[in-house]
Coordinates of N, CA and C in Angstrom, one line a residue:
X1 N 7.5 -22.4 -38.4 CA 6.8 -21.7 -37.3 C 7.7 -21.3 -36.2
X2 N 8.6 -21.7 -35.5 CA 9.5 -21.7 -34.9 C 11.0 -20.6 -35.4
X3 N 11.1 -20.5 -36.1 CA 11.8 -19.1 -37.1 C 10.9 -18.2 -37.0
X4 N 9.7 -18.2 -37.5 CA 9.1 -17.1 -37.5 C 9.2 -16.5 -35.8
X5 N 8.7 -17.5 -34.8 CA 8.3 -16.8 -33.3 C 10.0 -16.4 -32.8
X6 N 11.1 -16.7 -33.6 CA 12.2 -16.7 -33.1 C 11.8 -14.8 -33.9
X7 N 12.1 -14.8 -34.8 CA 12.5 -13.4 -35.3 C 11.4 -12.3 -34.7
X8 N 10.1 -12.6 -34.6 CA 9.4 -11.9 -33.4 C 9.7 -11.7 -32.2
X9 N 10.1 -12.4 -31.6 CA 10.9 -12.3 -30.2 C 12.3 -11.4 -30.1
X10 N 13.2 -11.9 -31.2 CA 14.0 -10.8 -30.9 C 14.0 -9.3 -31.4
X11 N 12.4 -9.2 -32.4 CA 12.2 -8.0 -32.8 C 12.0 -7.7 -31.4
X12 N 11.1 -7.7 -30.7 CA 10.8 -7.5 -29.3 C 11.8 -7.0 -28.5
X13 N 12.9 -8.0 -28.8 CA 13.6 -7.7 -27.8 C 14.7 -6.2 -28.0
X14 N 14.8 -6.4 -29.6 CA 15.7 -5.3 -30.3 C 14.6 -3.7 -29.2
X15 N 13.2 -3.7 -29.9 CA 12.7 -2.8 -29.0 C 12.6 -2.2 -27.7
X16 N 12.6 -3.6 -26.2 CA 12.7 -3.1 -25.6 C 14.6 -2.9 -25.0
X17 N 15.5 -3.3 -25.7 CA 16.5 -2.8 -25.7 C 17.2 -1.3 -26.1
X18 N 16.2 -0.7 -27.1 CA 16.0 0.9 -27.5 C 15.4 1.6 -26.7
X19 N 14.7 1.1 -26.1 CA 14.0 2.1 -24.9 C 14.3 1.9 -23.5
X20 N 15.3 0.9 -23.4 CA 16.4 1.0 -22.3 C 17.2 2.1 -22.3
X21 N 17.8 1.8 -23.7 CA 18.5 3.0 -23.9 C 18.1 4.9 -23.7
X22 N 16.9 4.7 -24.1 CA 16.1 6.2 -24.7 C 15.7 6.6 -23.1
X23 N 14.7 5.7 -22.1 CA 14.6 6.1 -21.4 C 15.3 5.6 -19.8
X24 N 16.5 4.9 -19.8 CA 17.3 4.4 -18.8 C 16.1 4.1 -18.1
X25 N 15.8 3.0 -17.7 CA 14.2 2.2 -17.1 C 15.2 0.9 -16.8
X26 N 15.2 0.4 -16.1 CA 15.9 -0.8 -15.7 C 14.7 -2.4 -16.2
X27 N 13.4 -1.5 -16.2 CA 12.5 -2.7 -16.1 C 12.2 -3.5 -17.4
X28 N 12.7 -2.6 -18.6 CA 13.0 -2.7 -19.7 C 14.0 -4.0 -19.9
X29 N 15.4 -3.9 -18.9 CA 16.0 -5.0 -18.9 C 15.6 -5.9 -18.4
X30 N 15.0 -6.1 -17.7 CA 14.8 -7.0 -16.8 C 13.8 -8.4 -17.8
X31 N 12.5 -7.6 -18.5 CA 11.7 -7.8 -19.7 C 12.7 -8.5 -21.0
X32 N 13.6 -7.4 -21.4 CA 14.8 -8.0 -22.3 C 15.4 -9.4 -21.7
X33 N 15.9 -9.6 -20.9 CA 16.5 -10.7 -20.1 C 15.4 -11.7 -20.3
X34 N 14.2 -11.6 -19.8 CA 13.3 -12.5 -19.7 C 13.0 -13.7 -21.7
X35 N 12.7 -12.7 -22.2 CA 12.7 -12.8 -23.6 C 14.0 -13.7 -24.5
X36 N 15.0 -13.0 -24.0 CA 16.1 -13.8 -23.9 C 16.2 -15.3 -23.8
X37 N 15.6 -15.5 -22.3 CA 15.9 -16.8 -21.8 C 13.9 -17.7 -22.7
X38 N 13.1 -16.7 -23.1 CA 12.4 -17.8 -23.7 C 12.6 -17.9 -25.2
X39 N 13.4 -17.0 -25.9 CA 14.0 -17.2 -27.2 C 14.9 -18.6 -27.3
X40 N 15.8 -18.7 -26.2 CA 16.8 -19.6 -25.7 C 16.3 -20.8 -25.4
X41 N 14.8 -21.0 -25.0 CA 14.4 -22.0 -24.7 C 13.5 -22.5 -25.8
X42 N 13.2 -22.1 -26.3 CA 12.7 -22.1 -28.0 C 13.4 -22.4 -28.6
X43 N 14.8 -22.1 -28.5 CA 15.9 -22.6 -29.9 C 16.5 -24.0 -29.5
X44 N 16.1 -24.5 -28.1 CA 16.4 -25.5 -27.7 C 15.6 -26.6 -27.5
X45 N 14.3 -26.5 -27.4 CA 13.2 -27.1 -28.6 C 13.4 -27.6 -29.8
X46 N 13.6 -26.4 -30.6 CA 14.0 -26.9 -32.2 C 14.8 -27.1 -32.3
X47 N 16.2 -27.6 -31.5 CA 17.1 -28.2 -31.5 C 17.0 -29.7 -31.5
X48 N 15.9 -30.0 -30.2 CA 15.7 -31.1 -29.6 C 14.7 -31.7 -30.6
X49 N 14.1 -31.3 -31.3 CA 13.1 -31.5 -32.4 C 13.6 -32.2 -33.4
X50 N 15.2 -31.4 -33.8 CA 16.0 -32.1 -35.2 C 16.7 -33.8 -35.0
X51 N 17.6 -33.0 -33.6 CA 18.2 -34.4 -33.3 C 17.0 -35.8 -32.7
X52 N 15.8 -35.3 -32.3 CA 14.7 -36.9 -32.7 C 14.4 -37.0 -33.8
X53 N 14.3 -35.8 -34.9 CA 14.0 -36.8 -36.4 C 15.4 -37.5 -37.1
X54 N 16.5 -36.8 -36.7 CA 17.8 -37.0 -36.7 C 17.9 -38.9 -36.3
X55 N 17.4 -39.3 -34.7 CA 17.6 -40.9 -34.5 C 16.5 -41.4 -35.1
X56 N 14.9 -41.1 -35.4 CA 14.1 -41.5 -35.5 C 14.2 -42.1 -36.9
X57 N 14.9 -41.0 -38.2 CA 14.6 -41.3 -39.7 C 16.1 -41.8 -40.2
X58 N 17.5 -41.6 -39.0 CA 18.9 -41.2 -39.4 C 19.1 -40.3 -40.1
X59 N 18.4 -39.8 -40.8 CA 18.9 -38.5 -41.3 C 18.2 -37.0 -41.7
X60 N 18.7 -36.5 -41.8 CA 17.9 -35.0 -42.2 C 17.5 -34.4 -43.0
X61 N 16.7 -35.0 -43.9 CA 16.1 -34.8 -45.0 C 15.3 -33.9 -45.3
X62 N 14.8 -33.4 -46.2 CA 13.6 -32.4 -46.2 C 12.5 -32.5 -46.3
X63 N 12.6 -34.1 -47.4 CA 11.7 -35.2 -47.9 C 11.1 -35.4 -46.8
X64 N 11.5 -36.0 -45.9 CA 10.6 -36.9 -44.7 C 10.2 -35.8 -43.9
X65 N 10.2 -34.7 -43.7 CA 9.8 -33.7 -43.4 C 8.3 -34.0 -42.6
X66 N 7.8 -34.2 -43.5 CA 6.2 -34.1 -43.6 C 5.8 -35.8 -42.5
X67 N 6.7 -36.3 -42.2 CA 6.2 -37.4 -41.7 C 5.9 -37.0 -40.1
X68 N 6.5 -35.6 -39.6 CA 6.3 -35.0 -38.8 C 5.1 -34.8 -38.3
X69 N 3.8 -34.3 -39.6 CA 2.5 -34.0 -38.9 C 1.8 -35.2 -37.9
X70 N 2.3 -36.4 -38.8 CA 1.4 -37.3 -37.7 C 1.4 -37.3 -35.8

């Protein structure tokens, strides 16, 4: 779930980065920038996600995966 909202976001962001371009609008960037920093903060989530099942199970399995839902 967290891949998928990543690659949505930076489709987003690819867009309003082309219409920075197309229509020189600064507010475009400002939007891009923002998106940025919650892409950023999202990948540092699922970062923070791995390294607790990482101490919780020691390792990174695909198996124990699912012990996640509880």
């Amino acid at each position: 779930m967290l891949l998928s909202l990543e690659i949505c976001l930076l489709s987003i962001l690819l867009n309003f980065s082309i219409s920075v371009l197309i229509l020189n609008d600064l507010g475009g960037v400002i939007i891009a920038v923002l998106i940025t920093v919650i892409a950023a903060a999202e990948s540092a989530l699922g970062l923070s996600i791995i390294i607790f099942f990482y101490k919780m199970r020691g390792s990174i399995s695909s198996k124990n995966l699912s012990l996640l839902k509880n």
